[in-house]
mmCIF file of C-alpha atoms in Angstrom:
data_model
loop_
_atom_site.group_PDB
_atom_site.id
_atom_site.type_symbol
_atom_site.label_atom_id
_atom_site.label_comp_id
_atom_site.label_asym_id
_atom_site.label_seq_id
_atom_site.Cartn_x
_atom_site.Cartn_y
_atom_site.Cartn_z
ATOM 1 C CA MET A 1 0.000 0.000 0.000
ATOM 2 C CA LEU A 2 1.302 3.390 -0.945
ATOM 3 C CA ASN A 3 1.607 6.203 1.543
ATOM 4 C CA ILE A 4 -0.094 9.304 0.151
ATOM 5 C CA ASP A 5 -0.054 11.573 3.206
ATOM 6 C CA ASP A 6 1.072 15.150 2.782
ATOM 7 C CA PRO A 7 4.561 15.343 4.371
ATOM 8 C CA ASN A 8 3.660 18.775 5.741
ATOM 9 C CA ASP A 9 0.755 17.389 7.777
ATOM 10 C CA LYS A 10 1.332 17.086 11.487
ATOM 11 C CA PRO A 11 -0.453 14.660 13.819
ATOM 12 C CA THR A 12 -3.172 16.288 15.922
ATOM 13 C CA SER A 13 -4.321 13.369 18.083
ATOM 14 C CA ALA A 14 -2.700 10.763 20.300
ATOM 15 C CA PRO A 15 -0.621 8.199 18.375
ATOM 16 C CA ILE A 16 -3.036 5.316 18.959
ATOM 17 C CA TRP A 17 -5.873 7.274 17.269
ATOM 18 C CA GLN A 18 -3.886 8.342 14.213
ATOM 19 C CA LEU A 19 -5.199 5.637 11.890
ATOM 20 C CA GLY A 20 -7.476 2.602 12.136
ATOM 21 C CA PHE A 21 -4.773 -0.052 12.161
ATOM 22 C CA ARG A 22 -3.262 1.162 15.441
ATOM 23 C CA PRO A 23 -6.042 0.445 17.988
ATOM 24 C CA PHE A 24 -7.620 -2.468 16.143
ATOM 25 C CA PHE A 25 -4.341 -4.300 15.524
ATOM 26 C CA PHE A 26 -2.976 -3.841 19.029
ATOM 27 C CA PHE A 27 -6.142 -4.538 21.000
ATOM 28 C CA GLY A 28 -7.281 -7.195 18.528
ATOM 29 C CA ALA A 29 -4.014 -9.060 19.111
ATOM 30 C CA LEU A 30 -4.253 -8.455 22.860
ATOM 31 C CA PHE A 31 -7.774 -9.857 22.850
ATOM 32 C CA ALA A 32 -6.509 -12.911 20.934
ATOM 33 C CA THR A 33 -3.970 -13.618 23.675
ATOM 34 C CA VAL A 34 -6.733 -13.473 26.305
ATOM 35 C CA ALA A 35 -9.561 -15.208 24.450
ATOM 36 C CA ILE A 36 -7.953 -18.603 23.835
ATOM 37 C CA PRO A 37 -6.662 -19.151 27.405
ATOM 38 C CA SER A 38 -10.102 -18.052 28.649
ATOM 39 C CA TRP A 39 -11.716 -20.647 26.398
ATOM 40 C CA LEU A 40 -9.358 -23.397 27.556
ATOM 41 C CA ILE A 41 -10.087 -22.603 31.210
ATOM 42 C CA THR A 42 -13.819 -22.714 30.503
ATOM 43 C CA LEU A 43 -13.437 -26.016 28.665
ATOM 44 C CA TYR A 44 -11.053 -27.895 30.968
ATOM 45 C CA ALA A 45 -11.279 -26.088 34.324
ATOM 46 C CA PRO A 46 -14.876 -24.816 34.477
ATOM 47 C CA GLU A 47 -14.668 -24.328 38.237
ATOM 48 C CA TYR A 48 -12.330 -21.383 37.531
ATOM 49 C CA ALA A 49 -14.297 -19.985 34.575
ATOM 50 C CA TRP A 50 -15.753 -16.489 34.783
ATOM 51 C CA ILE A 51 -17.555 -16.044 31.427
ATOM 52 C CA ASN A 52 -21.341 -15.934 31.849
ATOM 53 C CA ILE A 53 -22.142 -16.475 28.156
ATOM 54 C CA PRO A 54 -22.401 -20.155 27.025
ATOM 55 C CA SER A 55 -18.855 -21.036 26.035
ATOM 56 C CA LEU A 56 -19.782 -22.967 22.891
ATOM 57 C CA TRP A 57 -21.299 -19.730 21.567
ATOM 58 C CA TRP A 58 -18.787 -17.283 23.028
ATOM 59 C CA HIS A 59 -15.658 -18.997 21.682
ATOM 60 C CA PRO A 60 -16.461 -18.984 17.929
ATOM 61 C CA HIS A 61 -18.385 -15.701 18.086
ATOM 62 C CA GLU A 62 -15.559 -13.771 19.691
ATOM 63 C CA LEU A 63 -12.838 -15.259 17.514
ATOM 64 C CA LEU A 64 -14.822 -14.371 14.392
ATOM 65 C CA PHE A 65 -16.762 -11.211 15.240
ATOM 66 C CA GLY A 66 -14.369 -9.991 17.920
ATOM 67 C CA PHE A 67 -10.779 -10.726 16.940
ATOM 68 C CA THR A 68 -11.028 -11.300 13.186
ATOM 69 C CA ILE A 69 -13.369 -8.433 12.368
ATOM 70 C CA ALA A 70 -11.167 -6.072 14.434
ATOM 71 C CA ILE A 71 -8.137 -6.941 12.313
ATOM 72 C CA ILE A 72 -10.134 -6.660 9.081
ATOM 73 C CA ALA A 73 -11.539 -3.289 10.185
ATOM 74 C CA GLY A 74 -8.094 -1.925 11.032
ATOM 75 C CA PHE A 75 -6.683 -3.116 7.723
ATOM 76 C CA LEU A 76 -9.526 -1.775 5.570
ATOM 77 C CA LEU A 77 -9.684 1.619 7.296
ATOM 78 C CA THR A 78 -5.997 1.958 6.469
ATOM 79 C CA ALA A 79 -6.013 0.420 2.995
ATOM 80 C CA VAL A 80 -9.124 2.208 1.713
ATOM 81 C CA LYS A 81 -7.650 5.541 2.821
ATOM 82 C CA ASN A 82 -4.656 4.857 0.597
ATOM 83 C CA TRP A 83 -6.605 3.375 -2.290
ATOM 84 C CA THR A 84 -9.129 6.217 -2.481
ATOM 85 C CA GLY A 85 -7.241 9.194 -1.046
ATOM 86 C CA LYS A 86 -10.172 9.821 1.310
ATOM 87 C CA THR A 87 -9.826 10.196 5.067
ATOM 88 C CA THR A 88 -11.197 7.414 7.238
ATOM 89 C CA TYR A 89 -11.810 7.582 10.973
ATOM 90 C CA THR A 90 -9.155 9.282 13.081
ATOM 91 C CA GLY A 91 -8.947 10.990 16.444
ATOM 92 C CA ASN A 92 -12.183 11.106 18.442
ATOM 93 C CA SER A 93 -14.275 9.415 15.746
ATOM 94 C CA LEU A 94 -11.863 6.475 15.630
ATOM 95 C CA ALA A 95 -11.863 6.275 19.429
ATOM 96 C CA LEU A 96 -15.671 6.170 19.439
ATOM 97 C CA VAL A 97 -15.884 3.395 16.833
ATOM 98 C CA PHE A 98 -13.182 1.417 18.624
ATOM 99 C CA GLY A 99 -14.972 1.993 21.924
ATOM 100 C CA CYS A 100 -18.068 0.242 20.569
ATOM 101 C CA TRP A 101 -15.952 -2.762 19.573
ATOM 102 C CA ALA A 102 -14.282 -2.859 22.988
ATOM 103 C CA ALA A 103 -17.589 -2.443 24.848
ATOM 104 C CA ALA A 104 -19.071 -5.435 23.014
ATOM 105 C CA ARG A 105 -16.048 -7.590 23.858
ATOM 106 C CA LEU A 106 -15.996 -6.600 27.529
ATOM 107 C CA SER A 107 -19.733 -7.084 27.944
ATOM 108 C CA LEU A 108 -19.406 -10.683 26.778
ATOM 109 C CA ILE A 109 -16.296 -11.656 28.755
ATOM 110 C CA LEU A 110 -16.554 -9.846 32.089
ATOM 111 C CA PRO A 111 -18.146 -11.854 34.943
ATOM 112 C CA ILE A 112 -20.948 -9.344 35.501
ATOM 113 C CA PRO A 113 -24.560 -9.364 34.282
ATOM 114 C CA PHE A 114 -24.868 -7.390 31.050
ATOM 115 C CA PRO A 115 -27.889 -7.099 28.729
ATOM 116 C CA LEU A 116 -27.286 -9.150 25.598
ATOM 117 C CA GLU A 117 -29.209 -6.568 23.569
ATOM 118 C CA LEU A 118 -26.699 -3.887 24.554
ATOM 119 C CA ALA A 119 -23.742 -6.040 23.491
ATOM 120 C CA ALA A 120 -25.455 -6.642 20.144
ATOM 121 C CA LEU A 121 -26.071 -2.898 19.784
ATOM 122 C CA PHE A 122 -22.399 -2.085 20.401
ATOM 123 C CA ASP A 123 -21.375 -4.660 17.793
ATOM 124 C CA PHE A 124 -23.936 -3.309 15.312
ATOM 125 C CA VAL A 125 -22.765 0.299 15.705
ATOM 126 C CA PHE A 126 -19.092 -0.689 15.430
ATOM 127 C CA LEU A 127 -19.392 -2.764 12.277
ATOM 128 C CA GLY A 128 -22.061 -0.505 10.786
ATOM 129 C CA ALA A 129 -19.747 2.497 11.170
ATOM 130 C CA ILE A 130 -16.924 0.633 9.419
ATOM 131 C CA ILE A 131 -19.213 -0.355 6.531
ATOM 132 C CA PHE A 132 -20.560 3.206 6.200
ATOM 133 C CA LYS A 133 -17.069 4.721 5.995
ATOM 134 C CA LEU A 134 -15.870 2.161 3.442
ATOM 135 C CA PHE A 135 -18.925 2.748 1.243
ATOM 136 C CA GLN A 136 -18.485 6.522 1.589
ATOM 137 C CA CYS A 137 -14.816 6.482 0.526
ATOM 138 C CA ILE A 138 -15.207 3.979 -2.309
ATOM 139 C CA VAL A 139 -18.365 5.451 -3.823
ATOM 140 C CA SER A 140 -17.058 9.027 -3.643
ATOM 141 C CA VAL A 141 -14.250 8.182 -6.088
ATOM 142 C CA LYS A 142 -16.262 5.554 -8.007
ATOM 143 C CA GLN A 143 -13.701 2.842 -7.201
ATOM 144 C CA TRP A 144 -16.147 0.061 -7.994
ATOM 145 C CA ARG A 145 -13.567 -2.726 -8.016
ATOM 146 C CA ASN A 146 -13.402 -2.408 -4.198
ATOM 147 C CA ILE A 147 -17.145 -2.230 -3.571
ATOM 148 C CA ALA A 148 -17.193 -5.960 -2.751
ATOM 149 C CA LEU A 149 -15.375 -5.218 0.516
ATOM 150 C CA PRO A 150 -18.118 -3.237 2.301
ATOM 151 C CA ILE A 151 -20.708 -5.535 0.716
ATOM 152 C CA GLY A 152 -18.917 -8.523 2.242
ATOM 153 C CA LEU A 153 -18.807 -6.815 5.640
ATOM 154 C CA SER A 154 -22.529 -6.122 5.313
ATOM 155 C CA GLY A 155 -23.016 -9.882 5.045
ATOM 156 C CA ALA A 156 -20.906 -10.285 8.186
ATOM 157 C CA LEU A 157 -23.086 -7.714 9.960
ATOM 158 C CA MET A 158 -26.179 -9.714 9.063
ATOM 159 C CA LEU A 159 -24.617 -12.973 10.276
ATOM 160 C CA ASN A 160 -23.565 -11.328 13.522
ATOM 161 C CA GLY A 161 -27.123 -10.180 14.146
ATOM 162 C CA MET A 162 -28.345 -13.712 13.501
ATOM 163 C CA SER A 163 -25.751 -15.069 15.916
ATOM 164 C CA TYR A 164 -27.119 -12.921 18.740
ATOM 165 C CA TRP A 165 -30.618 -14.104 17.853
ATOM 166 C CA ALA A 166 -29.412 -17.718 17.964
ATOM 167 C CA LEU A 167 -27.999 -17.152 21.438
ATOM 168 C CA ALA A 168 -31.135 -15.397 22.684
ATOM 169 C CA THR A 169 -33.334 -18.259 21.435
ATOM 170 C CA GLN A 170 -30.779 -20.958 22.307
ATOM 171 C CA ASP A 171 -30.810 -22.156 18.700
ATOM 172 C CA TYR A 172 -27.307 -23.611 18.656
ATOM 173 C CA HIS A 173 -27.867 -25.444 15.382
ATOM 174 C CA LEU A 174 -28.390 -22.066 13.718
ATOM 175 C CA ALA A 175 -25.334 -20.736 15.551
ATOM 176 C CA SER A 176 -23.145 -23.567 14.213
ATOM 177 C CA LYS A 177 -24.273 -22.782 10.659
ATOM 178 C CA ILE A 178 -23.452 -19.116 11.209
ATOM 179 C CA TRP A 179 -19.908 -19.899 12.392
ATOM 180 C CA LEU A 180 -19.222 -22.071 9.353
ATOM 181 C CA ALA A 181 -20.795 -19.579 6.935
ATOM 182 C CA MET A 182 -18.768 -16.756 8.467
ATOM 183 C CA LEU A 183 -15.553 -18.751 8.063
ATOM 184 C CA PHE A 184 -16.277 -19.231 4.352
ATOM 185 C CA MET A 185 -17.167 -15.539 4.044
ATOM 186 C CA ILE A 186 -13.836 -14.606 5.626
ATOM 187 C CA ALA A 187 -12.152 -17.054 3.241
ATOM 188 C CA LEU A 188 -13.732 -15.095 0.397
ATOM 189 C CA LEU A 189 -12.479 -11.768 1.804
ATOM 190 C CA ILE A 190 -8.976 -13.158 2.336
ATOM 191 C CA SER A 191 -8.992 -14.608 -1.177
ATOM 192 C CA PHE A 192 -10.088 -11.268 -2.636
ATOM 193 C CA ILE A 193 -7.534 -9.172 -0.738
ATOM 194 C CA GLY A 194 -4.773 -11.789 -0.753
ATOM 195 C CA GLY A 195 -4.894 -12.078 -4.527
ATOM 196 C CA ARG A 196 -3.874 -8.439 -4.685
ATOM 197 C CA VAL A 197 -1.395 -7.955 -1.906
ATOM 198 C CA ILE A 198 0.478 -11.279 -1.716
ATOM 199 C CA PRO A 199 1.778 -11.332 -5.319
ATOM 200 C CA PHE A 200 2.441 -7.571 -5.122
ATOM 201 C CA PHE A 201 4.496 -7.852 -1.919
ATOM 202 C CA THR A 202 6.367 -10.857 -3.305
ATOM 203 C CA SER A 203 7.298 -9.252 -6.620
ATOM 204 C CA ALA A 204 8.265 -5.955 -4.956
ATOM 205 C CA LYS A 205 10.590 -7.579 -2.423
ATOM 206 C CA LEU A 206 12.168 -10.209 -4.684
ATOM 207 C CA ASN A 207 12.247 -8.025 -7.803
ATOM 208 C CA VAL A 208 10.488 -10.651 -9.894
ATOM 209 C CA THR A 209 7.815 -10.102 -12.525
ATOM 210 C CA ARG A 210 4.317 -10.310 -11.124
ATOM 211 C CA LYS A 211 1.914 -12.382 -13.187
ATOM 212 C CA GLU A 212 -1.306 -10.590 -13.970
ATOM 213 C CA PRO A 213 -4.438 -12.180 -12.467
ATOM 214 C CA ILE A 214 -6.608 -14.337 -14.702
ATOM 215 C CA MET A 215 -10.114 -12.914 -14.534
ATOM 216 C CA TRP A 216 -12.017 -16.133 -15.232
ATOM 217 C CA LEU A 217 -9.955 -18.033 -12.653
ATOM 218 C CA ASP A 218 -10.591 -15.373 -10.016
ATOM 219 C CA THR A 219 -14.292 -15.451 -10.830
ATOM 220 C CA ILE A 220 -14.468 -19.223 -10.335
ATOM 221 C CA ALA A 221 -12.590 -19.044 -7.036
ATOM 222 C CA PHE A 222 -14.694 -16.192 -5.636
ATOM 223 C CA SER A 223 -17.997 -17.626 -6.875
ATOM 224 C CA SER A 224 -17.341 -21.081 -5.433
ATOM 225 C CA LEU A 225 -16.414 -19.631 -2.025
ATOM 226 C CA ALA A 226 -19.547 -17.462 -2.056
ATOM 227 C CA MET A 227 -21.603 -20.526 -2.990
ATOM 228 C CA LEU A 228 -20.246 -22.334 0.069
ATOM 229 C CA VAL A 229 -21.734 -19.650 2.331
ATOM 230 C CA ILE A 230 -25.160 -20.364 0.833
ATOM 231 C CA ILE A 231 -24.634 -24.135 0.997
ATOM 232 C CA VAL A 232 -23.791 -23.987 4.687
ATOM 233 C CA MET A 233 -26.782 -21.828 5.581
ATOM 234 C CA THR A 234 -29.108 -24.259 3.767
ATOM 235 C CA ASP A 235 -27.652 -27.355 5.494
ATOM 236 C CA GLN A 236 -26.384 -28.885 2.255
ATOM 237 C CA LEU A 237 -22.657 -29.301 2.988
ATOM 238 C CA SER A 238 -22.750 -33.105 2.944
ATOM 239 C CA THR A 239 -24.264 -33.428 -0.550
ATOM 240 C CA SER A 240 -22.321 -34.512 -3.632
ATOM 241 C CA PHE A 241 -22.996 -31.094 -5.193
ATOM 242 C CA SER A 242 -21.400 -29.369 -2.198
ATOM 243 C CA ARG A 243 -18.337 -31.594 -2.390
ATOM 244 C CA ALA A 244 -18.006 -30.699 -6.067
ATOM 245 C CA VAL A 245 -18.126 -27.005 -5.152
ATOM 246 C CA LEU A 246 -15.483 -27.592 -2.476
ATOM 247 C CA LEU A 247 -13.269 -29.326 -5.038
ATOM 248 C CA ILE A 248 -13.706 -26.500 -7.565
ATOM 249 C CA ALA A 249 -12.901 -23.944 -4.872
ATOM 250 C CA ALA A 250 -9.790 -25.890 -3.840
ATOM 251 C CA ILE A 251 -8.456 -26.314 -7.391
ATOM 252 C CA SER A 252 -9.121 -22.708 -8.403
ATOM 253 C CA THR A 253 -7.541 -21.380 -5.206
ATOM 254 C CA PHE A 254 -4.484 -23.602 -5.714
ATOM 255 C CA ALA A 255 -4.238 -22.428 -9.328
ATOM 256 C CA ARG A 256 -4.380 -18.770 -8.321
ATOM 257 C CA MET A 257 -1.627 -19.003 -5.751
ATOM 258 C CA SER A 258 0.570 -21.153 -8.023
ATOM 259 C CA ARG A 259 1.235 -17.860 -9.857
ATOM 260 C CA TRP A 260 2.422 -16.022 -6.720
ATOM 261 C CA GLN A 261 6.083 -17.165 -6.599
ATOM 262 C CA LEU A 262 5.728 -19.337 -3.476
ATOM 263 C CA LYS A 263 9.098 -21.067 -3.892
ATOM 264 C CA ALA A 264 10.973 -17.790 -4.253
ATOM 265 C CA SER A 265 9.258 -16.340 -1.186
ATOM 266 C CA LEU A 266 10.571 -19.055 1.147
ATOM 267 C CA LYS A 267 13.737 -17.042 1.785
ATOM 268 C CA GLU A 268 11.845 -14.180 3.477
ATOM 269 C CA PRO A 269 9.623 -14.700 6.591
ATOM 270 C CA MET A 270 7.477 -11.654 5.830
ATOM 271 C CA LEU A 271 6.587 -13.312 2.521
ATOM 272 C CA TRP A 272 6.355 -17.025 3.336
ATOM 273 C CA SER A 273 4.218 -16.252 6.371
ATOM 274 C CA LEU A 274 1.546 -14.906 4.003
ATOM 275 C CA GLN A 275 2.035 -17.577 1.355
ATOM 276 C CA LEU A 276 2.015 -20.610 3.657
ATOM 277 C CA SER A 277 -0.885 -19.240 5.685
ATOM 278 C CA TYR A 278 -2.903 -18.751 2.525
ATOM 279 C CA LEU A 279 -1.988 -22.287 1.419
ATOM 280 C CA CYS A 280 -3.976 -23.642 4.379
ATOM 281 C CA LEU A 281 -7.175 -22.451 2.627
ATOM 282 C CA PRO A 282 -7.025 -24.694 -0.471
ATOM 283 C CA LEU A 283 -5.719 -27.558 1.686
ATOM 284 C CA THR A 284 -8.788 -27.238 3.896
ATOM 285 C CA LEU A 285 -11.138 -27.097 0.924
ATOM 286 C CA LEU A 286 -9.473 -30.128 -0.673
ATOM 287 C CA CYS A 287 -9.719 -32.222 2.500
ATOM 288 C CA LEU A 288 -13.385 -31.330 2.949
ATOM 289 C CA ALA A 289 -14.037 -32.336 -0.664
ATOM 290 C CA ILE A 290 -12.175 -35.659 -0.465
ATOM 291 C CA PHE A 291 -13.028 -36.972 3.001
ATOM 292 C CA GLU A 292 -16.491 -37.747 4.281
ATOM 293 C CA PRO A 293 -17.700 -34.406 5.697
ATOM 294 C CA THR A 294 -18.763 -35.679 9.104
ATOM 295 C CA PRO A 295 -19.330 -32.996 11.771
ATOM 296 C CA PHE A 296 -16.042 -33.935 13.471
ATOM 297 C CA VAL A 297 -14.028 -33.727 10.238
ATOM 298 C CA VAL A 298 -15.637 -30.430 9.219
ATOM 299 C CA LYS A 299 -15.101 -28.880 12.650
ATOM 300 C CA THR A 300 -11.485 -30.026 12.833
ATOM 301 C CA MET A 301 -10.553 -28.943 9.305
ATOM 302 C CA MET A 302 -12.222 -25.562 9.720
ATOM 303 C CA HIS A 303 -10.018 -25.039 12.768
ATOM 304 C CA PHE A 304 -7.065 -25.778 10.490
ATOM 305 C CA PHE A 305 -8.270 -22.961 8.214
ATOM 306 C CA ALA A 306 -9.203 -20.636 11.080
ATOM 307 C CA ILE A 307 -5.772 -20.877 12.703
ATOM 308 C CA GLY A 308 -3.596 -21.455 9.654
ATOM 309 C CA THR A 309 -5.117 -19.051 7.147
ATOM 310 C CA LEU A 310 -7.269 -16.646 9.114
ATOM 311 C CA ALA A 311 -4.966 -16.105 12.102
ATOM 312 C CA GLY A 312 -1.790 -16.655 10.076
ATOM 313 C CA VAL A 313 -2.663 -14.035 7.469
ATOM 314 C CA CYS A 314 -3.843 -11.660 10.199
ATOM 315 C CA LEU A 315 -0.575 -12.000 12.141
ATOM 316 C CA SER A 316 1.553 -11.474 9.045
ATOM 317 C CA MET A 317 -0.485 -8.501 7.805
ATOM 318 C CA ILE A 318 -0.657 -6.680 11.151
ATOM 319 C CA THR A 319 3.115 -7.022 11.395
ATOM 320 C CA ARG A 320 3.689 -5.633 7.894
ATOM 321 C CA VAL A 321 1.142 -2.821 8.114
ATOM 322 C CA SER A 322 2.218 -1.796 11.625
ATOM 323 C CA LEU A 323 5.778 -1.320 10.409
ATOM 324 C CA GLY A 324 5.069 0.166 6.986
ATOM 325 C CA HIS A 325 2.448 2.660 8.136
ATOM 326 C CA THR A 326 4.503 3.917 11.047
ATOM 327 C CA GLY A 327 7.348 4.833 8.692
ATOM 328 C CA ARG A 328 9.583 1.858 9.467
ATOM 329 C CA ASN A 329 11.373 -0.619 7.232
ATOM 330 C CA ILE A 330 9.090 -3.626 6.887
ATOM 331 C CA TYR A 331 12.002 -6.047 6.670
ATOM 332 C CA GLN A 332 14.017 -4.602 9.556
ATOM 333 C CA GLY A 333 11.461 -4.587 12.349
ATOM 334 C CA PRO A 334 11.113 -6.970 15.302
ATOM 335 C CA ASN A 335 11.890 -10.531 14.246
ATOM 336 C CA MET A 336 8.557 -12.325 13.850
ATOM 337 C CA THR A 337 9.881 -15.570 12.366
ATOM 338 C CA MET A 338 9.110 -17.694 15.421
ATOM 339 C CA PRO A 339 5.556 -16.331 15.919
ATOM 340 C CA PHE A 340 4.833 -17.091 12.251
ATOM 341 C CA ILE A 341 6.049 -20.648 12.855
ATOM 342 C CA TYR A 342 4.035 -20.900 16.079
ATOM 343 C CA ILE A 343 0.758 -20.094 14.350
ATOM 344 C CA LEU A 344 1.323 -22.546 11.496
ATOM 345 C CA PHE A 345 2.307 -25.257 13.967
ATOM 346 C CA ALA A 346 -0.796 -24.434 16.032
ATOM 347 C CA ALA A 347 -2.924 -24.988 12.910
ATOM 348 C CA PHE A 348 -1.335 -28.405 12.364
ATOM 349 C CA VAL A 349 -1.727 -29.410 16.013
ATOM 350 C CA ARG A 350 -5.386 -28.347 16.192
ATOM 351 C CA GLY A 351 -6.485 -29.185 12.649
ATOM 352 C CA VAL A 352 -4.602 -32.371 11.802
ATOM 353 C CA MET A 353 -3.502 -34.184 14.954
ATOM 354 C CA PRO A 354 -7.052 -34.698 16.325
ATOM 355 C CA LEU A 355 -7.847 -36.612 13.122
ATOM 356 C CA LEU A 356 -4.783 -38.813 13.596
ATOM 357 C CA GLN A 357 -4.906 -39.234 17.379
ATOM 358 C CA PRO A 358 -8.328 -38.165 18.681
ATOM 359 C CA GLU A 359 -7.666 -39.788 22.055
ATOM 360 C CA TYR A 360 -5.285 -36.893 22.832
ATOM 361 C CA MET A 361 -7.779 -34.175 21.946
ATOM 362 C CA ALA A 362 -7.270 -32.253 25.198
ATOM 363 C CA GLU A 363 -3.499 -32.212 24.715
ATOM 364 C CA TRP A 364 -3.852 -30.923 21.164
ATOM 365 C CA HIS A 365 -6.242 -28.202 22.351
ATOM 366 C CA VAL A 366 -3.859 -26.994 25.040
ATOM 367 C CA LEU A 367 -0.714 -27.154 22.894
ATOM 368 C CA SER A 368 -2.400 -25.314 20.038
ATOM 369 C CA GLY A 369 -3.713 -22.697 22.474
ATOM 370 C CA LEU A 370 -0.251 -22.144 23.936
ATOM 371 C CA LEU A 371 1.262 -21.697 20.482
ATOM 372 C CA TRP A 372 -1.515 -19.262 19.473
ATOM 373 C CA THR A 373 -1.057 -17.241 22.660
ATOM 374 C CA ALA A 374 2.733 -17.149 22.241
ATOM 375 C CA ALA A 375 2.388 -15.916 18.644
ATOM 376 C CA PHE A 376 0.014 -13.032 19.367
ATOM 377 C CA GLY A 377 1.607 -12.297 22.726
ATOM 378 C CA HIS A 378 4.906 -11.792 20.904
ATOM 379 C CA PHE A 379 3.255 -9.221 18.629
ATOM 380 C CA VAL A 380 1.659 -7.375 21.568
ATOM 381 C CA PHE A 381 4.965 -7.229 23.469
ATOM 382 C CA TYR A 382 7.141 -6.002 20.600
ATOM 383 C CA PHE A 383 4.663 -3.754 18.804
ATOM 384 C CA ALA A 384 3.100 -1.925 21.762
ATOM 385 C CA LYS A 385 5.728 0.822 21.665
ATOM 386 C CA ILE A 386 5.458 1.122 17.881
ATOM 387 C CA LEU A 387 1.662 1.442 17.828
ATOM 388 C CA PHE A 388 1.503 3.838 20.783
ATOM 389 C CA SER A 389 4.244 6.143 19.436
ATOM 390 C CA TYR A 390 4.206 8.788 16.725
ATOM 391 C CA ARG A 391 5.898 8.016 13.431
ATOM 392 C CA PRO A 392 9.657 8.729 13.509
ATOM 393 C CA ASP A 393 9.260 11.081 10.533
ATOM 394 C CA GLY A 394 6.610 13.157 12.328
ATOM 395 C CA ARG A 395 3.903 12.485 9.758
ATOM 396 C CA PRO A 396 0.379 11.429 10.692
ATOM 397 C CA GLY A 397 -0.529 7.790 10.359
#
């Protein structure tokens, strides 16, 4: 992403409220380090648990609509500002939007009675404000190629509302469909954004020619992932048609990333962390298409995607953006090689080992959780000073 700020501009608000990536990346990562240990305590030591919300709802909801959406919001508020040249939230307005996100998270995790309707309202205002700003920036410059981003987040807003309804009515079958549909929707967003930034970053760093995207191949990949959202919500994932869609999505996603110079990127952690994390997506789709999609297999493989691709791409991108948009050299910042390895290993431990040795499920849960927490805890520790400090060059951002 290019930096288009006027060098004569001076920051007028506290560093953390300069641009969307700062609060959402830092506190999103901090929340990630708290959420998984909290879930493990609830699961394996319930006598010490403090969360009042049913844990089987809280865990997937907060990892999807809490952590993941925070990272996506921070990235898009920053990226859309650069793509369109229009100002996104900053200063007090950014603090207010972030405050709604934080209020929703705290209301669901703190051991005090809190009206569920109020938590839902905070979440609605937070995500609605993000969607409004993205639409406003994109439409104002008629940048229609990016209009799918706020549209996709609008779908996430609808699913989040349904998830609160599922909790209120104790319809956990509906909730499970929402989690799976949201994962496929996030896969679509990652596929859309990743197809732009991963080959661009790779070619820029390695000085290799970037292959232009193939429109029909992109269309097949995006359409098949979107179809999976519909399939999940209509309870049709186990049909032969659904497995064909999964196979098409896997092949098209593999084909797209085969053009992104994966082998050449293996020499640079800031590149292979994106590439290998993204690779977990087609691997997940392929396994779901080949193996009998029993509830256990689907749940386990979607954890492989959620940790490997979703969390892996998030960790790599928040590292890159946090350095680049605070005026630092992306390839000379804190060494994140081990955290990138931790998150990929966590995906393997949680998404593969339970299929091979299900009798050690608890051990795989705990080990994966420790690796996850170490990865995001590393980011929080080393990037706190960066995200809470002004840019070294004195520019806003």
